[in-house]
Coordinates of C-alpha atoms in Angstrom, one line a residue:
M25 CA 11.2 -44.0 -16.5
K26 CA 11.7 -40.6 -14.7
I27 CA 8.7 -39.4 -12.7
E28 CA 8.8 -35.9 -11.3
E29 CA 6.3 -34.4 -8.9
V30 CA 4.9 -31.1 -10.1
Q31 CA 5.0 -28.4 -7.5
S32 CA 1.7 -26.6 -6.9
T33 CA 1.5 -23.2 -8.6
T34 CA -1.0 -21.7 -6.2
R35 CA 0.4 -18.4 -4.9
Q36 CA 1.8 -18.7 -1.4
Q37 CA 0.9 -16.1 1.2
R38 CA 3.9 -13.8 1.8
V39 CA 4.4 -13.2 5.5
A40 CA 5.8 -9.8 6.4
A41 CA 6.6 -8.2 9.8
H42 CA 3.0 -6.8 10.2
T43 CA 1.0 -9.4 8.2
H44 CA -1.0 -10.3 11.3
I45 CA -2.3 -6.7 11.8
K46 CA -5.9 -6.6 10.6
G47 CA -7.2 -3.6 12.6
L48 CA -7.0 -1.8 16.0
G49 CA -9.0 -4.5 17.9
L50 CA -11.6 -2.2 19.5
D51 CA -15.1 -3.1 20.5
A52 CA -18.3 -1.2 19.5
Q53 CA -17.7 1.4 22.3
G54 CA -14.1 2.0 21.1
C55 CA -12.6 0.2 24.1
A56 CA -9.5 -2.0 23.4
L57 CA -9.8 -5.7 23.6
A58 CA -7.0 -7.6 25.3
I59 CA -6.3 -9.4 22.0
G60 CA -8.0 -8.4 18.8
T61 CA -7.4 -8.4 15.0
G62 CA -3.7 -9.2 15.6
M63 CA -3.1 -6.3 18.2
V64 CA -2.0 -7.2 21.7
G65 CA -1.6 -4.7 24.6
Q66 CA -1.1 -0.9 24.1
E67 CA -4.7 -0.4 25.1
K68 CA -4.4 3.4 25.7
A69 CA -2.6 3.9 22.4
R70 CA -5.1 1.8 20.5
E71 CA -8.1 3.6 21.9
A72 CA -6.5 7.0 21.1
A73 CA -5.9 5.7 17.5
G74 CA -9.6 4.7 17.4
V75 CA -10.5 8.3 18.1
V76 CA -8.2 9.5 15.3
V77 CA -9.9 7.0 12.9
E78 CA -13.3 8.5 13.7
L79 CA -11.9 12.0 13.2
I80 CA -10.6 10.9 9.8
R81 CA -13.9 9.2 8.8
T82 CA -15.9 12.4 9.7
K83 CA -13.3 14.5 7.8
K84 CA -12.6 16.6 10.9
M85 CA -8.8 16.0 11.0
A86 CA -7.5 17.1 7.7
G87 CA -4.3 19.0 8.1
R88 CA -3.6 17.8 11.6
A89 CA -0.8 15.5 12.7
L90 CA -0.3 12.6 15.1
L91 CA 3.0 11.6 16.6
L92 CA 3.6 8.0 17.8
A93 CA 6.5 8.1 20.2
G94 CA 8.0 5.1 22.0
A95 CA 10.9 2.8 22.3
P96 CA 11.9 0.5 19.4
G97 CA 9.7 -2.5 19.0
T98 CA 6.7 -1.1 20.9
G99 CA 4.3 -1.3 17.9
K100 CA 4.4 2.2 16.4
T101 CA 4.4 1.0 12.8
A102 CA 1.8 -1.7 13.7
L103 CA -0.5 1.1 15.1
A104 CA -0.2 3.1 11.9
L105 CA -0.9 0.1 9.7
A106 CA -3.9 -0.8 12.0
V107 CA -5.3 2.7 11.4
A108 CA -5.0 2.1 7.6
Q109 CA -6.8 -1.3 8.0
E110 CA -9.6 0.4 10.0
L111 CA -10.1 3.0 7.3
G112 CA -10.4 0.4 4.6
P113 CA -8.9 0.0 1.1
K114 CA -10.7 3.0 -0.4
V115 CA -8.8 5.5 1.8
P116 CA -5.3 6.2 0.5
F117 CA -2.5 5.2 2.9
C118 CA 1.0 6.4 1.9
P119 CA 3.9 5.1 4.1
M120 CA 7.4 6.6 3.8
V121 CA 10.6 6.8 5.9
G122 CA 12.3 10.1 6.9
S123 CA 15.5 9.3 5.0
E124 CA 13.6 8.9 1.7
V125 CA 13.7 12.7 1.2
Y126 CA 17.5 12.7 0.6
S127 CA 17.6 12.1 -3.2
S128 CA 20.3 13.2 -5.6
E129 CA 17.7 13.9 -8.3
V130 CA 14.8 15.7 -6.6
K131 CA 14.5 18.4 -3.9
K132 CA 13.6 17.2 -0.4
T133 CA 10.5 19.4 -0.4
E134 CA 9.3 17.9 -3.7
I135 CA 9.5 14.4 -2.3
L136 CA 7.5 15.4 0.7
M137 CA 4.8 17.2 -1.4
E138 CA 4.7 14.1 -3.8
N139 CA 3.9 11.9 -0.8
F140 CA 1.4 14.4 0.5
R141 CA -0.4 14.3 -2.8
R142 CA -0.3 10.5 -2.9
A143 CA -2.2 10.4 0.4
I144 CA -5.1 12.5 -0.9
G145 CA -7.7 10.6 -3.0
L146 CA -10.3 11.9 -5.3
R147 CA -13.5 9.8 -6.0
I148 CA -14.9 10.8 -9.3
K149 CA -18.5 9.8 -10.1
E150 CA -19.8 10.0 -13.7
N151 CA -22.9 8.7 -15.5
K152 CA -21.7 7.1 -18.7
E153 CA -23.2 5.2 -21.6
V154 CA -21.4 1.8 -21.5
Y155 CA -21.5 -1.7 -23.0
E156 CA -21.0 -4.1 -20.2
G157 CA -21.0 -7.9 -20.0
E158 CA -19.1 -11.1 -19.9
V159 CA -16.9 -11.6 -23.0
T160 CA -18.1 -14.5 -25.1
E161 CA -16.2 -13.8 -28.3
I162 CA -13.2 -11.8 -29.5
T163 CA -12.8 -12.2 -33.3
P164 CA -10.4 -9.8 -35.2
E165 CA -11.4 -9.4 -38.9
E166 CA -8.6 -8.9 -41.3
T167 CA -8.5 -7.2 -44.7
E168 CA -5.8 -6.9 -47.4
N169 CA -3.2 -4.2 -46.6
P170 CA -4.4 -1.1 -48.4
L171 CA -0.7 -0.1 -49.1
G172 CA -0.2 -3.3 -51.0
G173 CA 2.2 -6.2 -50.3
Y174 CA 1.4 -9.5 -48.7
G175 CA 0.6 -8.2 -45.2
R176 CA -3.0 -8.1 -43.8
T177 CA -4.3 -5.5 -41.3
I178 CA -7.1 -5.8 -38.7
S179 CA -10.0 -3.7 -40.0
H180 CA -12.3 -4.3 -37.0
V181 CA -13.0 -6.6 -34.1
L182 CA -16.2 -8.5 -33.3
L183 CA -16.8 -8.5 -29.5
G184 CA -19.6 -10.7 -28.0
L185 CA -20.9 -9.6 -24.6
K186 CA -23.6 -11.3 -22.5
T187 CA -25.5 -10.3 -19.3
T188 CA -28.3 -12.0 -17.3
K189 CA -30.8 -10.3 -19.6
G190 CA -29.4 -10.9 -23.0
A191 CA -26.4 -10.8 -25.4
K192 CA -25.0 -8.5 -28.1
Q193 CA -22.3 -8.6 -30.7
L194 CA -20.3 -5.3 -31.2
R195 CA -18.1 -4.2 -34.1
L196 CA -15.2 -2.3 -32.6
D197 CA -12.2 -0.3 -34.0
P198 CA -8.7 -1.8 -34.0
S199 CA -7.7 0.8 -31.4
I200 CA -10.1 -0.7 -28.9
Y201 CA -8.7 -4.1 -29.7
E202 CA -5.2 -2.8 -28.8
Q203 CA -6.6 -1.5 -25.4
M204 CA -8.2 -5.0 -24.8
Q205 CA -4.8 -6.6 -25.4
K206 CA -3.2 -4.2 -22.9
E207 CA -5.8 -5.0 -20.3
K208 CA -5.3 -8.7 -21.1
V209 CA -9.0 -9.3 -21.7
A210 CA -9.9 -12.9 -22.4
I211 CA -13.1 -14.9 -23.0
G212 CA -14.9 -15.2 -19.6
D213 CA -13.8 -11.8 -18.4
V214 CA -16.3 -9.1 -17.3
I215 CA -15.6 -5.8 -19.0
Y216 CA -17.2 -2.6 -19.9
V217 CA -16.6 -0.3 -23.0
E218 CA -17.4 3.4 -22.8
G219 CA -19.7 4.4 -25.6
S220 CA -18.3 7.9 -26.0
T221 CA -14.5 7.3 -25.7
G222 CA -14.2 3.6 -26.4
A223 CA -12.1 3.1 -23.2
V224 CA -12.0 -0.5 -22.1
K225 CA -12.0 -1.5 -18.4
R226 CA -11.6 -5.0 -17.2
V227 CA -13.7 -5.5 -14.0
G228 CA -12.7 -9.1 -13.2
R229 CA -13.3 -12.7 -14.2
S230 CA -16.8 -14.0 -14.3
D231 CA -17.7 -16.1 -11.2
A232 CA -18.9 -18.9 -13.5
Y233 CA -15.2 -19.7 -13.9
A234 CA -14.5 -19.6 -10.1
S235 CA -14.0 -23.4 -9.8
E236 CA -11.4 -23.4 -12.5
F237 CA -7.8 -23.9 -11.4
D238 CA -6.0 -20.6 -12.1
L239 CA -2.3 -19.9 -11.9
E240 CA -3.0 -16.4 -10.6
A241 CA -5.3 -15.4 -7.8
E242 CA -8.3 -13.9 -9.7
E243 CA -10.9 -11.5 -8.6
Y244 CA -14.3 -13.1 -9.5
V245 CA -17.3 -10.9 -10.2
P246 CA -20.9 -11.8 -10.9
L247 CA -22.5 -11.7 -14.4
P248 CA -23.8 -8.1 -14.9
K249 CA -27.5 -7.6 -14.7
G250 CA -29.7 -5.7 -17.1
D251 CA -29.0 -5.0 -20.8
V252 CA -25.6 -5.0 -22.4
H253 CA -26.1 -1.3 -23.5
K254 CA -26.9 0.9 -20.5
K255 CA -26.2 4.0 -18.6
K256 CA -24.0 3.4 -15.6
E257 CA -22.4 5.4 -12.7
I258 CA -18.7 4.9 -13.0
V259 CA -16.7 5.5 -9.8
Q260 CA -13.0 6.1 -10.3
D261 CA -10.5 6.5 -7.4
V262 CA -7.4 8.5 -8.2
S263 CA -4.9 10.3 -6.0
L264 CA -3.9 13.9 -6.6
H265 CA -0.4 12.7 -7.4
D266 CA -1.8 10.6 -10.2
L267 CA -3.4 13.7 -11.7
D268 CA -0.2 15.7 -11.3
V269 CA 1.8 13.0 -13.1
A270 CA -0.8 12.6 -15.9
N271 CA -0.8 16.3 -16.6
A272 CA 3.0 16.8 -16.3
R273 CA 3.7 14.3 -19.1
P274 CA 4.3 15.8 -22.6
Q275 CA 1.0 15.3 -24.5
G276 CA 0.9 14.3 -28.2
G277 CA 0.5 16.7 -31.1
G278 CA 3.4 18.9 -32.0
N279 CA 5.5 17.4 -29.3
D280 CA 5.4 13.8 -30.6
L281 CA 9.1 13.6 -31.2
V282 CA 9.8 15.1 -27.8
S283 CA 7.6 12.5 -26.0
V284 CA 9.2 9.6 -28.1
M285 CA 12.7 10.8 -27.3
G286 CA 11.8 11.3 -23.6
S287 CA 10.6 7.7 -23.4
V288 CA 13.7 6.4 -25.1
L289 CA 16.3 8.4 -23.2
K290 CA 14.5 7.8 -19.8
P291 CA 15.4 11.3 -18.4
K292 CA 15.9 12.0 -14.8
K293 CA 12.8 12.3 -12.6
T294 CA 11.2 15.6 -13.3
E295 CA 9.8 17.9 -10.6
I296 CA 6.1 18.9 -10.9
T297 CA 5.8 22.7 -10.8
E298 CA 3.8 24.6 -8.1
K299 CA 1.9 26.3 -11.0
L300 CA 0.7 22.9 -12.4
R301 CA -0.4 21.7 -8.9
T302 CA -2.3 25.0 -8.3
E303 CA -4.1 24.6 -11.6
I304 CA -5.0 20.9 -10.7
N305 CA -6.3 22.1 -7.3
R306 CA -8.5 24.6 -9.0
V307 CA -10.0 22.0 -11.3
V308 CA -10.4 19.5 -8.4
N309 CA -12.2 22.2 -6.3
R310 CA -14.5 23.0 -9.3
Y311 CA -15.4 19.3 -9.6
I312 CA -16.1 19.1 -5.9
D313 CA -18.4 22.1 -6.0
Q314 CA -20.3 20.6 -8.9
G315 CA -20.8 17.4 -7.0
V316 CA -19.0 15.3 -9.7
A317 CA -16.1 14.4 -7.3
E318 CA -15.5 13.8 -3.6
L319 CA -12.3 14.4 -1.8
V320 CA -11.0 11.5 0.3
P321 CA -8.2 12.7 2.7
G322 CA -6.0 9.7 3.5
V323 CA -3.1 9.1 5.8
L324 CA 0.6 9.9 5.2
F325 CA 2.7 7.9 7.6
V326 CA 6.3 9.2 8.1
D327 CA 8.4 6.7 10.0
E328 CA 11.7 7.8 11.7
V329 CA 10.6 11.5 11.5
H330 CA 13.8 12.6 13.4
M331 CA 15.7 11.9 10.1
L332 CA 14.1 14.9 8.5
D333 CA 16.0 18.2 8.7
I334 CA 15.0 21.8 9.6
E335 CA 14.1 22.6 5.9
C336 CA 11.6 19.7 5.8
F337 CA 10.1 20.6 9.1
T338 CA 9.4 24.2 8.0
Y339 CA 7.9 23.0 4.8
L340 CA 5.7 20.6 6.7
N341 CA 4.3 23.5 8.8
R342 CA 3.1 25.1 5.6
A343 CA 1.9 21.9 3.9
L344 CA -0.2 21.0 6.9
E345 CA -2.0 24.4 6.6
S346 CA -3.1 23.7 3.0
S347 CA -6.8 23.2 2.3
L348 CA -5.8 20.0 0.5
A349 CA -3.8 18.2 3.2
P350 CA -4.0 14.6 4.4
I351 CA -3.8 13.3 8.0
V352 CA -0.1 12.9 8.8
I353 CA 1.1 10.3 11.3
F354 CA 4.7 10.6 12.4
A355 CA 6.7 8.0 14.3
T356 CA 9.9 8.2 16.2
N357 CA 11.9 6.3 18.8
R358 CA 14.1 9.2 19.9
G359 CA 13.8 11.2 23.1
V360 CA 15.4 14.7 23.4
C361 CA 17.9 15.0 20.6
T362 CA 19.3 17.5 18.1
I363 CA 17.2 18.7 15.2
R364 CA 19.0 17.6 12.0
G365 CA 20.6 20.5 10.2
T366 CA 20.9 22.7 13.4
D367 CA 22.5 22.6 16.8
I368 CA 19.1 23.0 18.6
V369 CA 18.1 20.3 21.0
S370 CA 14.3 19.4 21.0
P371 CA 12.0 16.6 22.1
H372 CA 11.9 13.8 19.5
G373 CA 14.3 15.8 17.3
V374 CA 11.2 17.8 16.0
P375 CA 11.0 21.6 16.3
V376 CA 8.7 22.8 19.0
D377 CA 6.4 24.9 16.7
L378 CA 5.7 21.7 14.7
L379 CA 5.2 19.6 17.9
D380 CA 2.5 22.1 18.9
R381 CA 0.4 21.0 15.9
M382 CA 0.5 17.4 16.9
L383 CA -1.4 15.1 19.1
I384 CA 1.3 12.9 20.7
L385 CA 0.6 9.2 21.4
R386 CA 3.0 7.1 23.5
T387 CA 3.6 3.4 23.1
M388 CA 4.7 1.4 26.2
P389 CA 7.1 -1.6 26.3
Y390 CA 5.3 -5.0 26.2
S391 CA 5.0 -7.2 29.3
L392 CA 6.1 -10.9 29.4
E393 CA 2.5 -12.1 28.8
E394 CA 2.0 -9.7 25.9
I395 CA 5.2 -10.9 24.2
V396 CA 4.2 -14.5 24.6
Q397 CA 0.8 -13.7 23.0
I398 CA 2.5 -11.8 20.1
M399 CA 4.8 -14.8 19.6
S400 CA 1.8 -17.1 19.5
I401 CA 0.1 -15.0 16.9
R402 CA 3.2 -14.8 14.7
A403 CA 3.7 -18.6 14.9
E404 CA 0.1 -19.1 13.7
I405 CA 0.6 -16.6 10.8
E406 CA 3.9 -18.3 9.8
S407 CA 2.2 -21.7 10.1
L408 CA 4.6 -22.9 12.8
E409 CA 3.8 -25.4 15.5
I410 CA 5.4 -24.5 18.8
D411 CA 4.9 -26.0 22.3
D412 CA 4.2 -23.9 25.4
E413 CA 7.6 -24.3 27.0
A414 CA 9.3 -22.9 23.8
L415 CA 6.8 -20.0 23.7
A416 CA 7.5 -19.2 27.4
A417 CA 11.3 -19.3 26.6
L418 CA 10.8 -16.9 23.7
G419 CA 8.9 -14.6 25.9
E420 CA 11.8 -14.5 28.4
I421 CA 14.2 -13.9 25.6
G422 CA 12.0 -11.0 24.4
I423 CA 12.1 -9.4 27.8
R424 CA 15.9 -9.9 28.1
T425 CA 16.6 -8.7 24.5
S426 CA 13.8 -7.3 22.4
L427 CA 10.6 -8.4 20.8
R428 CA 12.0 -8.1 17.3
Y429 CA 14.9 -10.4 18.1
A430 CA 12.5 -13.0 19.7
V431 CA 10.3 -12.9 16.5
Q432 CA 13.4 -13.4 14.3
M433 CA 14.2 -16.6 16.3
L434 CA 11.0 -18.4 15.2
T435 CA 12.0 -19.5 11.7
P436 CA 15.6 -20.7 12.6
S437 CA 14.0 -22.7 15.5
R438 CA 11.6 -24.3 13.0
I439 CA 14.5 -25.2 10.7
L440 CA 16.4 -26.9 13.6
A441 CA 13.2 -28.8 14.6
E442 CA 12.8 -30.1 11.0
T443 CA 16.5 -31.0 10.9
N444 CA 15.9 -33.1 14.0
G445 CA 12.8 -34.8 12.4
R446 CA 10.2 -32.9 14.4
D447 CA 7.2 -30.8 13.2
T448 CA 6.9 -28.9 16.5
I449 CA 9.4 -26.3 17.9
S450 CA 10.5 -27.4 21.3
L451 CA 12.4 -25.7 24.1
S452 CA 15.7 -27.3 23.1
D453 CA 15.4 -25.7 19.6
V454 CA 14.9 -22.2 21.0
E455 CA 17.9 -22.7 23.4
E456 CA 20.1 -23.9 20.6
V457 CA 19.2 -20.9 18.4
D458 CA 19.8 -18.5 21.3
D459 CA 23.3 -20.1 21.7
L460 CA 24.0 -19.8 18.0
F461 CA 23.1 -16.2 17.5
F462 CA 23.7 -12.9 19.4
D463 CA 21.2 -10.2 20.0
A464 CA 22.2 -6.5 19.9
K465 CA 22.7 -6.1 23.7
A466 CA 24.9 -9.2 23.9
S467 CA 27.0 -8.1 20.9
A468 CA 27.4 -4.6 22.4
A469 CA 28.5 -6.1 25.7
I470 CA 31.2 -8.2 23.9
L471 CA 32.4 -5.1 22.1
A472 CA 32.5 -3.1 25.3
K473 CA 34.7 -5.7 27.0
S474 CA 37.1 -5.8 24.1
E475 CA 37.2 -2.0 23.8
G476 CA 35.4 -1.9 20.5
Y477 CA 37.4 -4.6 18.7
L478 CA 36.4 -8.2 18.1
A479 CA 39.2 -10.2 19.7

């Protein structure tokens, strides 16, 4: 008899380079803690970033820019992600790399503007008549096909909804049933159906099912209060880019064939015209004036900003002056270098007129103690057990080579420890990994000795 052990299907946490960053690690007065929310060291930079977060929250920094400058591996991306964590999930955060703008299909300036629009949110509040509750029944009712033959068609759907106050059974059109299938609505889900449009929105799974074993990590919500049929304030968060794309798509009607052909042929990525964006801005401003919508300026993070060229920089000057502009955080590890597309030398490879618009924030190299603390946090995040001697050795390696190389050594060290039948990474594992692999500086030294060729 063959017996197999079934692997658990619970979703494993994915660990990325900055998974441990949960915020800036500041106290109530805005002073940096030695270690807090995954951040270590860089006290001045973190406190400066805390001031920027306050400016963003009070909407006093729209259209301004921040430049994070520092050597590689000094925590520039970590700082930008910490700012995003401090602002919370409702504030748009759009990360990009300078080299992303070089596309064969779309203009550089179009990609920049697209990311600008992704980083600006619009919170729309509407009072709507809705039917809301936990789904207790979904019963499609079929009738004979009116065109004859043996087929049967769905004439309507019976939907049962219950709240804390009562329950109702609704008779819905087949089109609403199709929407429910797209949203993957099942019995036990909490949904609402708009009375006027029939739009279906799945809110989450009822918390009565929270103890159930689910293959996917579900969002559990409480059973709605009040009646099934009610007036409710619906809050929708969209970005300006979402509005651009929704309005740029060919609508139905006379262009049905065009839209079908477009979806079949999968055309190249189309650019959104300036005229369409201006029209959307006008409608958005009208909504804001009426109090229906609220603008949420987010953060656009452009890493490796020295990769942009002179055309992109001049476009950024104009984009930052727009009334609808997000907060832009640039990051670079270059000192004085040539501006791409010119023979002009400038600090950080950025034109001086654009540098004038920026607050510049410098990140400093980490000390030995800080590197050891970062390694300890990373080991905890990756669920690794490591002894103090091995941590100290990794700190020394981090000072000799770089923090990034030292972090990369953690997982190979664990594999060696497991191979030797141990659960804890020891000094011998770290030393063996250091012998097996070369860091960038060691590799460059070997190449320099052999005049650029590997002997």
